[in-house]
Amino acid sequence: MKHLLIAAASLGLAFALPASTLAQDTAASQPAQPTPYVELVAAMQDGIDQEMVIENQLVVVRSIWQADPNMVAAEAAYPGLFDAMIDAGRPIITRQNQELQDEFRPRYVSALAEVLTEQEAARIAEFYRSPLGMKLLGGLSRTMDNRASIEGGVANGEIDMKDFDKDVMKSAGKIVGTLSAEEQAELVRLFTTDPALMKLNDLQGVVVPIRAEMEKAGMAPARQKEIEAAIQTAAQRHLAGG
C-alpha cells in the first residue's frame, strides 16, 4: 500500500512549491491553452494547498534558526526578529515561486504528453479532482514540510533530490494513517486495475528530473541573494528599533 501512495505522492508533489520558495503573492500568469495535459498539471497544482505547504516550510526555517544559539540570543534580545525576517522574505520568495511555476509548467505539460495519451491524462486528472484524490493531495499539503530538502539546501547550498525523495516517503507514510480502511482499499484497487493510474510510476521518471531542475533554479545565486538581502535589511531595521 505504502509504495502505491508514494507513487501518487511523488507525482503530486512534483508540482508543489520548491523547497526554496515559500509563498504566493503575485497576479496569476496567463493560462495555457486547455488540453488534457494542461488540465492534469492544473489538477495537481490546484489540489496542493500551497499556503499550507508554505506554513509547514516556515516552521522548518524557524526551527533551523532556533537551533542556532546566536540566532536564539538575538531573538531573545529583540523579540519578533524571526517574524520580521520571514515577513520580509515572503513577497520576494512569492514572486520567485510564480516565475518558476510559469517557467516550468510547459515542460511538465510536454513531459506528460510524451508518456500519456490524452484519454489517460484526462483520467488521471479526473482522479486527482475526485474526493479521494483531493483528500490524498490534501494530506500531502498537511504533512509535507520539505525538512530534508531545506536542511540539505542550507548545509550544501543546493537541493539534493535524495532529500526530496526522503520528504516524499515521510509524507506518504503519514498519509496512510489519515485514510480509512475503505479508502486505502479503494486506492489499491484503482492503482492496480485502472490502466491510466497504473502509469503513475512511469510518470515519476519524466517529471522528477524536471522537478530537480526546478529546485536548482530556485537555488540560483541571484535569487538567493535577493532573498538574503531583504532578510538582512529587515533584521537590521528590527535591531535598530524600526
mmCIF file with all atom_site columns, C-alpha atoms in Angstrom, residues 76-209:
data_model
loop_
_atom_site.group_PDB
_atom_site.id
_atom_site.type_symbol
_atom_site.label_atom_id
_atom_site.label_alt_id
_atom_site.label_comp_id
_atom_site.label_asym_id
_atom_site.label_entity_id
_atom_site.label_seq_id
_atom_site.pdbx_PDB_ins_code
_atom_site.Cartn_x
_atom_site.Cartn_y
_atom_site.Cartn_z
_atom_site.occupancy
_atom_site.B_iso_or_equiv
_atom_site.pdbx_formal_charge
_atom_site.auth_seq_id
_atom_site.auth_comp_id
_atom_site.auth_asym_id
_atom_site.auth_atom_id
_atom_site.pdbx_PDB_model_num
ATOM 1   C CA . ALA A 1 76  ? 15.609  36.929 22.946  1.00 0.00 ? 76  ALA A CA 1
ATOM 2   C CA . ALA A 1 77  ? 17.167  40.376 22.915  1.00 0.00 ? 77  ALA A CA 1
ATOM 3   C CA . TYR A 1 78  ? 14.941  41.678 20.142  1.00 0.00 ? 78  TYR A CA 1
ATOM 4   C CA . PRO A 1 79  ? 11.617  39.791 20.279  1.00 0.00 ? 79  PRO A CA 1
ATOM 5   C CA . GLY A 1 80  ? 9.901   39.482 16.926  1.00 0.00 ? 80  GLY A CA 1
ATOM 6   C CA . LEU A 1 81  ? 13.132  39.332 14.932  1.00 0.00 ? 81  LEU A CA 1
ATOM 7   C CA . PHE A 1 82  ? 12.293  35.974 13.369  1.00 0.00 ? 82  PHE A CA 1
ATOM 8   C CA . ASP A 1 83  ? 8.849   37.199 12.318  1.00 0.00 ? 83  ASP A CA 1
ATOM 9   C CA . ALA A 1 84  ? 10.310  40.351 10.775  1.00 0.00 ? 84  ALA A CA 1
ATOM 10  C CA . MET A 1 85  ? 12.834  38.352 8.746   1.00 0.00 ? 85  MET A CA 1
ATOM 11  C CA . ILE A 1 86  ? 10.264  35.865 7.483   1.00 0.00 ? 86  ILE A CA 1
ATOM 12  C CA . ASP A 1 87  ? 7.807   38.612 6.584   1.00 0.00 ? 87  ASP A CA 1
ATOM 13  C CA . ALA A 1 88  ? 10.498  40.475 4.627   1.00 0.00 ? 88  ALA A CA 1
ATOM 14  C CA . GLY A 1 89  ? 11.440  37.452 2.568   1.00 0.00 ? 89  GLY A CA 1
ATOM 15  C CA . ARG A 1 90  ? 7.913   36.277 1.842   1.00 0.00 ? 90  ARG A CA 1
ATOM 16  C CA . PRO A 1 91  ? 6.925   38.670 -1.023  1.00 0.00 ? 91  PRO A CA 1
ATOM 17  C CA . ILE A 1 92  ? 10.202  38.112 -2.864  1.00 0.00 ? 92  ILE A CA 1
ATOM 18  C CA . ILE A 1 93  ? 10.007  34.355 -2.439  1.00 0.00 ? 93  ILE A CA 1
ATOM 19  C CA . THR A 1 94  ? 6.415   34.588 -3.626  1.00 0.00 ? 94  THR A CA 1
ATOM 20  C CA . ARG A 1 95  ? 7.323   36.321 -6.861  1.00 0.00 ? 95  ARG A CA 1
ATOM 21  C CA . GLN A 1 96  ? 10.174  33.925 -7.500  1.00 0.00 ? 96  GLN A CA 1
ATOM 22  C CA . ASN A 1 97  ? 7.856   30.967 -6.995  1.00 0.00 ? 97  ASN A CA 1
ATOM 23  C CA . GLN A 1 98  ? 5.408   32.309 -9.569  1.00 0.00 ? 98  GLN A CA 1
ATOM 24  C CA . GLU A 1 99  ? 8.272   32.817 -12.012 1.00 0.00 ? 99  GLU A CA 1
ATOM 25  C CA . LEU A 1 100 ? 9.426   29.240 -11.524 1.00 0.00 ? 100 LEU A CA 1
ATOM 26  C CA . GLN A 1 101 ? 5.953   27.806 -11.949 1.00 0.00 ? 101 GLN A CA 1
ATOM 27  C CA . ASP A 1 102 ? 5.448   29.819 -15.138 1.00 0.00 ? 102 ASP A CA 1
ATOM 28  C CA . GLU A 1 103 ? 8.826   28.749 -16.485 1.00 0.00 ? 103 GLU A CA 1
ATOM 29  C CA . PHE A 1 104 ? 8.478   25.033 -15.804 1.00 0.00 ? 104 PHE A CA 1
ATOM 30  C CA . ARG A 1 105 ? 4.758   24.470 -16.432 1.00 0.00 ? 105 ARG A CA 1
ATOM 31  C CA . PRO A 1 106 ? 5.193   23.995 -20.221 1.00 0.00 ? 106 PRO A CA 1
ATOM 32  C CA . ARG A 1 107 ? 7.953   21.472 -19.614 1.00 0.00 ? 107 ARG A CA 1
ATOM 33  C CA . TYR A 1 108 ? 5.725   19.438 -17.319 1.00 0.00 ? 108 TYR A CA 1
ATOM 34  C CA . VAL A 1 109 ? 2.964   19.524 -19.914 1.00 0.00 ? 109 VAL A CA 1
ATOM 35  C CA . SER A 1 110 ? 5.338   18.356 -22.669 1.00 0.00 ? 110 SER A CA 1
ATOM 36  C CA . ALA A 1 111 ? 6.744   15.580 -20.491 1.00 0.00 ? 111 ALA A CA 1
ATOM 37  C CA . LEU A 1 112 ? 3.287   14.249 -19.661 1.00 0.00 ? 112 LEU A CA 1
ATOM 38  C CA . ALA A 1 113 ? 2.379   14.291 -23.350 1.00 0.00 ? 113 ALA A CA 1
ATOM 39  C CA . GLU A 1 114 ? 5.333   12.007 -24.061 1.00 0.00 ? 114 GLU A CA 1
ATOM 40  C CA . VAL A 1 115 ? 4.071   9.158  -21.876 1.00 0.00 ? 115 VAL A CA 1
ATOM 41  C CA . LEU A 1 116 ? 0.283   9.597  -21.722 1.00 0.00 ? 116 LEU A CA 1
ATOM 42  C CA . THR A 1 117 ? -2.487  9.602  -24.260 1.00 0.00 ? 117 THR A CA 1
ATOM 43  C CA . GLU A 1 118 ? -4.992  12.431 -23.961 1.00 0.00 ? 118 GLU A CA 1
ATOM 44  C CA . GLN A 1 119 ? -7.503  9.964  -22.553 1.00 0.00 ? 119 GLN A CA 1
ATOM 45  C CA . GLU A 1 120 ? -5.047  8.776  -19.893 1.00 0.00 ? 120 GLU A CA 1
ATOM 46  C CA . ALA A 1 121 ? -4.157  12.332 -18.902 1.00 0.00 ? 121 ALA A CA 1
ATOM 47  C CA . ALA A 1 122 ? -7.849  13.188 -18.600 1.00 0.00 ? 122 ALA A CA 1
ATOM 48  C CA . ARG A 1 123 ? -8.465  10.114 -16.445 1.00 0.00 ? 123 ARG A CA 1
ATOM 49  C CA . ILE A 1 124 ? -5.589  10.884 -14.064 1.00 0.00 ? 124 ILE A CA 1
ATOM 50  C CA . ALA A 1 125 ? -6.745  14.494 -13.778 1.00 0.00 ? 125 ALA A CA 1
ATOM 51  C CA . GLU A 1 126 ? -10.232 13.194 -13.018 1.00 0.00 ? 126 GLU A CA 1
ATOM 52  C CA . PHE A 1 127 ? -8.812  11.048 -10.211 1.00 0.00 ? 127 PHE A CA 1
ATOM 53  C CA . TYR A 1 128 ? -6.908  13.918 -8.610  1.00 0.00 ? 128 TYR A CA 1
ATOM 54  C CA . ARG A 1 129 ? -10.033 16.076 -8.739  1.00 0.00 ? 129 ARG A CA 1
ATOM 55  C CA . SER A 1 130 ? -12.178 13.339 -7.177  1.00 0.00 ? 130 SER A CA 1
ATOM 56  C CA . PRO A 1 131 ? -12.950 13.425 -3.428  1.00 0.00 ? 131 PRO A CA 1
ATOM 57  C CA . LEU A 1 132 ? -10.423 10.646 -2.783  1.00 0.00 ? 132 LEU A CA 1
ATOM 58  C CA . GLY A 1 133 ? -7.752  12.239 -4.964  1.00 0.00 ? 133 GLY A CA 1
ATOM 59  C CA . MET A 1 134 ? -8.301  15.610 -3.337  1.00 0.00 ? 134 MET A CA 1
ATOM 60  C CA . LYS A 1 135 ? -8.059  14.014 0.097   1.00 0.00 ? 135 LYS A CA 1
ATOM 61  C CA . LEU A 1 136 ? -4.759  12.436 -0.919  1.00 0.00 ? 136 LEU A CA 1
ATOM 62  C CA . LEU A 1 137 ? -3.352  15.766 -2.113  1.00 0.00 ? 137 LEU A CA 1
ATOM 63  C CA . GLY A 1 138 ? -4.787  17.494 0.946   1.00 0.00 ? 138 GLY A CA 1
ATOM 64  C CA . GLY A 1 139 ? -2.935  15.012 3.116   1.00 0.00 ? 139 GLY A CA 1
ATOM 65  C CA . LEU A 1 140 ? 0.253   15.844 1.264   1.00 0.00 ? 140 LEU A CA 1
ATOM 66  C CA . SER A 1 141 ? -0.363  19.538 1.932   1.00 0.00 ? 141 SER A CA 1
ATOM 67  C CA . ARG A 1 142 ? -0.670  18.919 5.660   1.00 0.00 ? 142 ARG A CA 1
ATOM 68  C CA . THR A 1 143 ? 2.263   16.532 6.041   1.00 0.00 ? 143 THR A CA 1
ATOM 69  C CA . MET A 1 144 ? 4.854   17.819 3.577   1.00 0.00 ? 144 MET A CA 1
ATOM 70  C CA . ASP A 1 145 ? 7.354   20.246 5.087   1.00 0.00 ? 145 ASP A CA 1
ATOM 71  C CA . ASN A 1 146 ? 10.434  19.699 2.867   1.00 0.00 ? 146 ASN A CA 1
ATOM 72  C CA . ARG A 1 147 ? 12.554  19.416 6.008   1.00 0.00 ? 147 ARG A CA 1
ATOM 73  C CA . ALA A 1 148 ? 15.228  17.180 4.489   1.00 0.00 ? 148 ALA A CA 1
ATOM 74  C CA . SER A 1 149 ? 15.398  19.332 1.352   1.00 0.00 ? 149 SER A CA 1
ATOM 75  C CA . ILE A 1 150 ? 15.580  22.601 3.279   1.00 0.00 ? 150 ILE A CA 1
ATOM 76  C CA . GLU A 1 151 ? 18.161  21.353 5.763   1.00 0.00 ? 151 GLU A CA 1
ATOM 77  C CA . GLY A 1 152 ? 20.220  19.857 2.945   1.00 0.00 ? 152 GLY A CA 1
ATOM 78  C CA . GLY A 1 153 ? 19.993  23.087 0.982   1.00 0.00 ? 153 GLY A CA 1
ATOM 79  C CA . VAL A 1 154 ? 21.196  25.097 3.984   1.00 0.00 ? 154 VAL A CA 1
ATOM 80  C CA . ALA A 1 155 ? 24.092  22.710 4.565   1.00 0.00 ? 155 ALA A CA 1
ATOM 81  C CA . ASN A 1 156 ? 25.169  22.223 0.955   1.00 0.00 ? 156 ASN A CA 1
ATOM 82  C CA . GLY A 1 157 ? 23.903  25.270 -0.921  1.00 0.00 ? 157 GLY A CA 1
ATOM 83  C CA . GLU A 1 158 ? 21.719  23.180 -3.213  1.00 0.00 ? 158 GLU A CA 1
ATOM 84  C CA . ILE A 1 159 ? 18.795  20.770 -3.124  1.00 0.00 ? 159 ILE A CA 1
ATOM 85  C CA . ASP A 1 160 ? 19.641  17.075 -3.353  1.00 0.00 ? 160 ASP A CA 1
ATOM 86  C CA . MET A 1 161 ? 16.801  15.068 -4.907  1.00 0.00 ? 161 MET A CA 1
ATOM 87  C CA . LYS A 1 162 ? 17.608  12.247 -2.499  1.00 0.00 ? 162 LYS A CA 1
ATOM 88  C CA . ASP A 1 163 ? 16.457  14.605 0.235   1.00 0.00 ? 163 ASP A CA 1
ATOM 89  C CA . PHE A 1 164 ? 13.321  15.368 -1.764  1.00 0.00 ? 164 PHE A CA 1
ATOM 90  C CA . ASP A 1 165 ? 12.655  11.631 -2.017  1.00 0.00 ? 165 ASP A CA 1
ATOM 91  C CA . LYS A 1 166 ? 13.035  11.344 1.767   1.00 0.00 ? 166 LYS A CA 1
ATOM 92  C CA . ASP A 1 167 ? 10.479  14.109 2.223   1.00 0.00 ? 167 ASP A CA 1
ATOM 93  C CA . VAL A 1 168 ? 8.030   12.362 -0.103  1.00 0.00 ? 168 VAL A CA 1
ATOM 94  C CA . MET A 1 169 ? 8.407   8.994  1.615   1.00 0.00 ? 169 MET A CA 1
ATOM 95  C CA . LYS A 1 170 ? 7.942   10.513 5.062   1.00 0.00 ? 170 LYS A CA 1
ATOM 96  C CA . SER A 1 171 ? 4.855   12.395 3.916   1.00 0.00 ? 171 SER A CA 1
ATOM 97  C CA . ALA A 1 172 ? 3.377   9.359  2.165   1.00 0.00 ? 172 ALA A CA 1
ATOM 98  C CA . GLY A 1 173 ? 3.863   7.284  5.292   1.00 0.00 ? 173 GLY A CA 1
ATOM 99  C CA . LYS A 1 174 ? 1.941   9.822  7.357   1.00 0.00 ? 174 LYS A CA 1
ATOM 100 C CA . ILE A 1 175 ? -0.907  9.945  4.843   1.00 0.00 ? 175 ILE A CA 1
ATOM 101 C CA . VAL A 1 176 ? -1.656  6.234  5.256   1.00 0.00 ? 176 VAL A CA 1
ATOM 102 C CA . GLY A 1 177 ? -2.828  6.940  8.782   1.00 0.00 ? 177 GLY A CA 1
ATOM 103 C CA . THR A 1 178 ? -5.280  9.612  7.608   1.00 0.00 ? 178 THR A CA 1
ATOM 104 C CA . LEU A 1 179 ? -7.160  7.263  5.262   1.00 0.00 ? 179 LEU A CA 1
ATOM 105 C CA . SER A 1 180 ? -9.858  4.859  6.310   1.00 0.00 ? 180 SER A CA 1
ATOM 106 C CA . ALA A 1 181 ? -9.513  1.161  5.565   1.00 0.00 ? 181 ALA A CA 1
ATOM 107 C CA . GLU A 1 182 ? -12.113 1.569  2.826   1.00 0.00 ? 182 GLU A CA 1
ATOM 108 C CA . GLU A 1 183 ? -10.202 4.451  1.240   1.00 0.00 ? 183 GLU A CA 1
ATOM 109 C CA . GLN A 1 184 ? -6.942  2.525  1.342   1.00 0.00 ? 184 GLN A CA 1
ATOM 110 C CA . ALA A 1 185 ? -8.602  -0.458 -0.296  1.00 0.00 ? 185 ALA A CA 1
ATOM 111 C CA . GLU A 1 186 ? -10.103 1.765  -2.996  1.00 0.00 ? 186 GLU A CA 1
ATOM 112 C CA . LEU A 1 187 ? -6.708  3.315  -3.755  1.00 0.00 ? 187 LEU A CA 1
ATOM 113 C CA . VAL A 1 188 ? -5.136  -0.125 -4.062  1.00 0.00 ? 188 VAL A CA 1
ATOM 114 C CA . ARG A 1 189 ? -7.933  -1.185 -6.409  1.00 0.00 ? 189 ARG A CA 1
ATOM 115 C CA . LEU A 1 190 ? -7.566  1.933  -8.573  1.00 0.00 ? 190 LEU A CA 1
ATOM 116 C CA . PHE A 1 191 ? -3.773  1.839  -8.737  1.00 0.00 ? 191 PHE A CA 1
ATOM 117 C CA . THR A 1 192 ? -3.715  -1.839 -9.676  1.00 0.00 ? 192 THR A CA 1
ATOM 118 C CA . THR A 1 193 ? -6.652  -2.064 -12.093 1.00 0.00 ? 193 THR A CA 1
ATOM 119 C CA . ASP A 1 194 ? -7.097  1.336  -13.767 1.00 0.00 ? 194 ASP A CA 1
ATOM 120 C CA . PRO A 1 195 ? -4.785  1.402  -16.842 1.00 0.00 ? 195 PRO A CA 1
ATOM 121 C CA . ALA A 1 196 ? -4.200  5.158  -16.630 1.00 0.00 ? 196 ALA A CA 1
ATOM 122 C CA . LEU A 1 197 ? -3.496  5.222  -12.898 1.00 0.00 ? 197 LEU A CA 1
ATOM 123 C CA . MET A 1 198 ? -1.168  2.245  -13.264 1.00 0.00 ? 198 MET A CA 1
ATOM 124 C CA . LYS A 1 199 ? 1.130   4.609  -15.171 1.00 0.00 ? 199 LYS A CA 1
ATOM 125 C CA . LEU A 1 200 ? 1.890   6.743  -12.103 1.00 0.00 ? 200 LEU A CA 1
ATOM 126 C CA . ASN A 1 201 ? 5.264   5.063  -11.620 1.00 0.00 ? 201 ASN A CA 1
ATOM 127 C CA . ASP A 1 202 ? 6.159   5.751  -15.254 1.00 0.00 ? 202 ASP A CA 1
ATOM 128 C CA . LEU A 1 203 ? 5.240   9.414  -14.828 1.00 0.00 ? 203 LEU A CA 1
ATOM 129 C CA . GLN A 1 204 ? 7.711   9.828  -11.987 1.00 0.00 ? 204 GLN A CA 1
ATOM 130 C CA . GLY A 1 205 ? 10.525  9.052  -14.389 1.00 0.00 ? 205 GLY A CA 1
ATOM 131 C CA . VAL A 1 206 ? 9.683   12.021 -16.597 1.00 0.00 ? 206 VAL A CA 1
ATOM 132 C CA . VAL A 1 207 ? 8.524   14.643 -14.088 1.00 0.00 ? 207 VAL A CA 1
ATOM 133 C CA . VAL A 1 208 ? 11.018  14.160 -11.238 1.00 0.00 ? 208 VAL A CA 1
ATOM 134 C CA . PRO A 1 209 ? 14.032  15.192 -13.384 1.00 0.00 ? 209 PRO A CA 1
#
